[in-house]
Tab-separated table of C-alpha atoms in Angstrom:
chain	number	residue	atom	x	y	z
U	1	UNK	CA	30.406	12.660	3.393
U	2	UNK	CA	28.778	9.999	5.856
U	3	UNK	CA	30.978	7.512	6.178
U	4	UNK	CA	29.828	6.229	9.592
U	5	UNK	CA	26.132	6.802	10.407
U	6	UNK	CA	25.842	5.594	13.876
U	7	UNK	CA	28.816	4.533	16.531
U	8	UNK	CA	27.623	1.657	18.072
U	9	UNK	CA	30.831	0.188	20.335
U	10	UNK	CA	34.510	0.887	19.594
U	11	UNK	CA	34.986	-0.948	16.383
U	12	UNK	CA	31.533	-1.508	15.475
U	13	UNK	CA	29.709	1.093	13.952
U	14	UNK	CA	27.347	1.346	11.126
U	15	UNK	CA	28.633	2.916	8.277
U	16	UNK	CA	26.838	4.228	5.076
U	17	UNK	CA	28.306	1.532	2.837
U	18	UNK	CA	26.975	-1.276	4.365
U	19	UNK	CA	23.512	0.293	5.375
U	20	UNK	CA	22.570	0.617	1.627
U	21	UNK	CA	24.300	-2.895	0.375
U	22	UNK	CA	21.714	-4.115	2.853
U	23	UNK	CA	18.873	-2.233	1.622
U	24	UNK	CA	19.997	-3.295	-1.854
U	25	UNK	CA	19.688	-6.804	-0.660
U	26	UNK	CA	16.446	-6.138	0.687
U	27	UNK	CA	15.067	-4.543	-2.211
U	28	UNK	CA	16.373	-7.086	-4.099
U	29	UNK	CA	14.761	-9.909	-2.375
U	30	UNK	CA	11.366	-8.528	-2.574
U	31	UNK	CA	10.929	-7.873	-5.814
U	32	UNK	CA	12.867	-11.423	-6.794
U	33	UNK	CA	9.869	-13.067	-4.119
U	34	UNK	CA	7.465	-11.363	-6.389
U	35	UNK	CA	8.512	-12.058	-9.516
U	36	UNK	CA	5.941	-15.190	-11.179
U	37	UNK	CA	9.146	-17.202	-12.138
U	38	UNK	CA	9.949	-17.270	-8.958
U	39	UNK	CA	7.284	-19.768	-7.839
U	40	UNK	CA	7.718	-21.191	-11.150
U	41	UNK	CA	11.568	-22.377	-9.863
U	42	UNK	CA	9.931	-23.585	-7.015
U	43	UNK	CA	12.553	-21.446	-5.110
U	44	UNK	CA	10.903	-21.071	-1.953
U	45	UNK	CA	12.196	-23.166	0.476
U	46	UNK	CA	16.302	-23.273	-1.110
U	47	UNK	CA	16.549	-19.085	-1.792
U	48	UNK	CA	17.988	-18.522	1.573
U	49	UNK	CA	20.458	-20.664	1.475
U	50	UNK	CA	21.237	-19.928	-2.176
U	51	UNK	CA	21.735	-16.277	-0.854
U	52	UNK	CA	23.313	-17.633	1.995
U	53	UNK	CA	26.046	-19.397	0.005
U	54	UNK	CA	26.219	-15.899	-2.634
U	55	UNK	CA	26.642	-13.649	0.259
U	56	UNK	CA	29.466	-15.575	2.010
U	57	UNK	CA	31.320	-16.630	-1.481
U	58	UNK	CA	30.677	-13.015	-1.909
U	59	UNK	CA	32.782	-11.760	1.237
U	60	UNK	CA	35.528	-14.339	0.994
U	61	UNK	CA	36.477	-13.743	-2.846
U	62	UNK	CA	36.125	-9.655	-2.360
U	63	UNK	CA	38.281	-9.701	1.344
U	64	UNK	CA	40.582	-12.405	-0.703
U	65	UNK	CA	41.346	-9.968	-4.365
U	66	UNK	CA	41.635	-6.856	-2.184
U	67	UNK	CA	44.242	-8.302	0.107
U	68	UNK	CA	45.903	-9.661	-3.078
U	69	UNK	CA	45.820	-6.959	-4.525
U	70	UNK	CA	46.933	-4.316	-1.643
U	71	UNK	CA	49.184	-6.508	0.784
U	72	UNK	CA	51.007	-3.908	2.287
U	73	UNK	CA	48.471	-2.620	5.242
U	74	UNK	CA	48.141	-6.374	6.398
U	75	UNK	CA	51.069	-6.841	8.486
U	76	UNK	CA	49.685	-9.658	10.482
U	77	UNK	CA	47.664	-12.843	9.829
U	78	UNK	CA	45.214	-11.602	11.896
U	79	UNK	CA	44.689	-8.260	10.199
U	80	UNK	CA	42.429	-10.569	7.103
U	81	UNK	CA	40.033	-11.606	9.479
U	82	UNK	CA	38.667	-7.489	10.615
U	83	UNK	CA	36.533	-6.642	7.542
U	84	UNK	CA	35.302	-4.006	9.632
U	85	UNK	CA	38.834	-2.159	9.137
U	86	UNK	CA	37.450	-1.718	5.093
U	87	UNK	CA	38.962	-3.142	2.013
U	88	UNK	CA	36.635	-5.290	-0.334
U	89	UNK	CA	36.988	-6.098	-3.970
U	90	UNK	CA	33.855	-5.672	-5.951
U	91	UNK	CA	35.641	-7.779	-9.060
U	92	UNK	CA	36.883	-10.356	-5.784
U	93	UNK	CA	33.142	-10.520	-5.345
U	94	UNK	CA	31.440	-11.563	-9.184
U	95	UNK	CA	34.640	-13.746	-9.440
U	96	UNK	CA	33.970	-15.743	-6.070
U	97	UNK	CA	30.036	-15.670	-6.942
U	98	UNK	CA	30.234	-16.466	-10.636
U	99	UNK	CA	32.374	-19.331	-9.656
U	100	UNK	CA	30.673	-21.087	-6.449
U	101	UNK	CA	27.044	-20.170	-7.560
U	102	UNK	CA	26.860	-22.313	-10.223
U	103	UNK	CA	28.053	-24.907	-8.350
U	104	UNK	CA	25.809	-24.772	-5.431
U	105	UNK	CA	22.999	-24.870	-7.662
U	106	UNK	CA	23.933	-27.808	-10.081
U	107	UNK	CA	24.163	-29.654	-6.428
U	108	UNK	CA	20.882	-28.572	-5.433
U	109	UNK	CA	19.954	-29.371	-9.185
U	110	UNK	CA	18.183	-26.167	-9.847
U	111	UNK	CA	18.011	-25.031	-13.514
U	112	UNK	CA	20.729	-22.488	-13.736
U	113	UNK	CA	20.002	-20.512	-16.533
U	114	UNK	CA	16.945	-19.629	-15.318
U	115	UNK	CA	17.822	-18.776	-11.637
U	116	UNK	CA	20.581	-16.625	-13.837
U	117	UNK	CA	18.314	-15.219	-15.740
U	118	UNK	CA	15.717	-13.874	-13.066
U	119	UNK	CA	18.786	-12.615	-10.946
U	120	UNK	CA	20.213	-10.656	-14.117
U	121	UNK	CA	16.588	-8.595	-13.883
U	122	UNK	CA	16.977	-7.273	-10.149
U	123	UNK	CA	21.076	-7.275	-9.882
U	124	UNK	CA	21.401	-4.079	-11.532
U	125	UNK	CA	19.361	-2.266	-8.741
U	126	UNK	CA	21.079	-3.554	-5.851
U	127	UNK	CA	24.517	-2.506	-7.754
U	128	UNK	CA	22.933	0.613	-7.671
U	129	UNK	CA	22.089	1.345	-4.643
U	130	UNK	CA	25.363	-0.049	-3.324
U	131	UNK	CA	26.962	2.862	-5.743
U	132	UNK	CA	24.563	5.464	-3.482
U	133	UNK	CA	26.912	3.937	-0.333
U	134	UNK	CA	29.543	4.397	-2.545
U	135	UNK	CA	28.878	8.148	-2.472
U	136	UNK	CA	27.891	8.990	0.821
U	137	UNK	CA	31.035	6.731	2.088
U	138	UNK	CA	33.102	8.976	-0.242
């Protein structure tokens, strides 16, 4: 398997995982920026920092359910803070964007259902090419 594709400096390195959430991502964001409902949400100027606030709910909630959930490698305080040393949730993840999501967007008063609903189309292919880092991480 290639779990690390390229060593960049002691700790950092970038590994097969995260390379293809981050195409995902990209893919995703093109195809939602060409979708007509898109400009119909008048999204353009408040999608970044919708994805902005996804991503990081995102992190938090799947770093927070995995350390739940497996306390015993984190001997220090410190050790919660290095998400570079692996261990994400993928259910910590929905949870934490299913809950703060909505949110954000009843704030920015954006019509929620249909934000949802043009999300729902495109979600399923950056799941799936997360799954293909899945697989080459092994």
């Amino acid at each position: 398997m290639w779990h690390t594709i390229l060593n960049i400096y002691g700790p950092f390195s970038i590994h097969s995982y995260g390379l293809m959430i981050a195409l995902g991502l990209l893919i995703f964001l093109y195809l939602i920026k060409r979708n007509p409902r898109f400009a119909a949400l008048q999204l353009e100027n408040r999608f970044l920092s919708i994805l902005l606030v996804g991503i990081l709910a995102g992190l938090i909630g799947g770093r927070l359910l995995f350390v739940l959930s497996n306390p015993e490698p984190f001997s220090q305080l410190s050790d919660l803070l290095l998400p570079w040393q692996g261990g994400f949730s993928l259910l910590g993840t929905i949870i934490a964007v299913i809950i703060v999501l909505p949110l954000y967007l009843a704030r920015l008063k954006i019509p929620i259902p249909q934000l949802l609903d043009l999300i729902a189309i495109y979600a399923p292919i950056l799941q799936a090419v997360a799954r293909i880092g899945c697989f080459l991480s092994g």
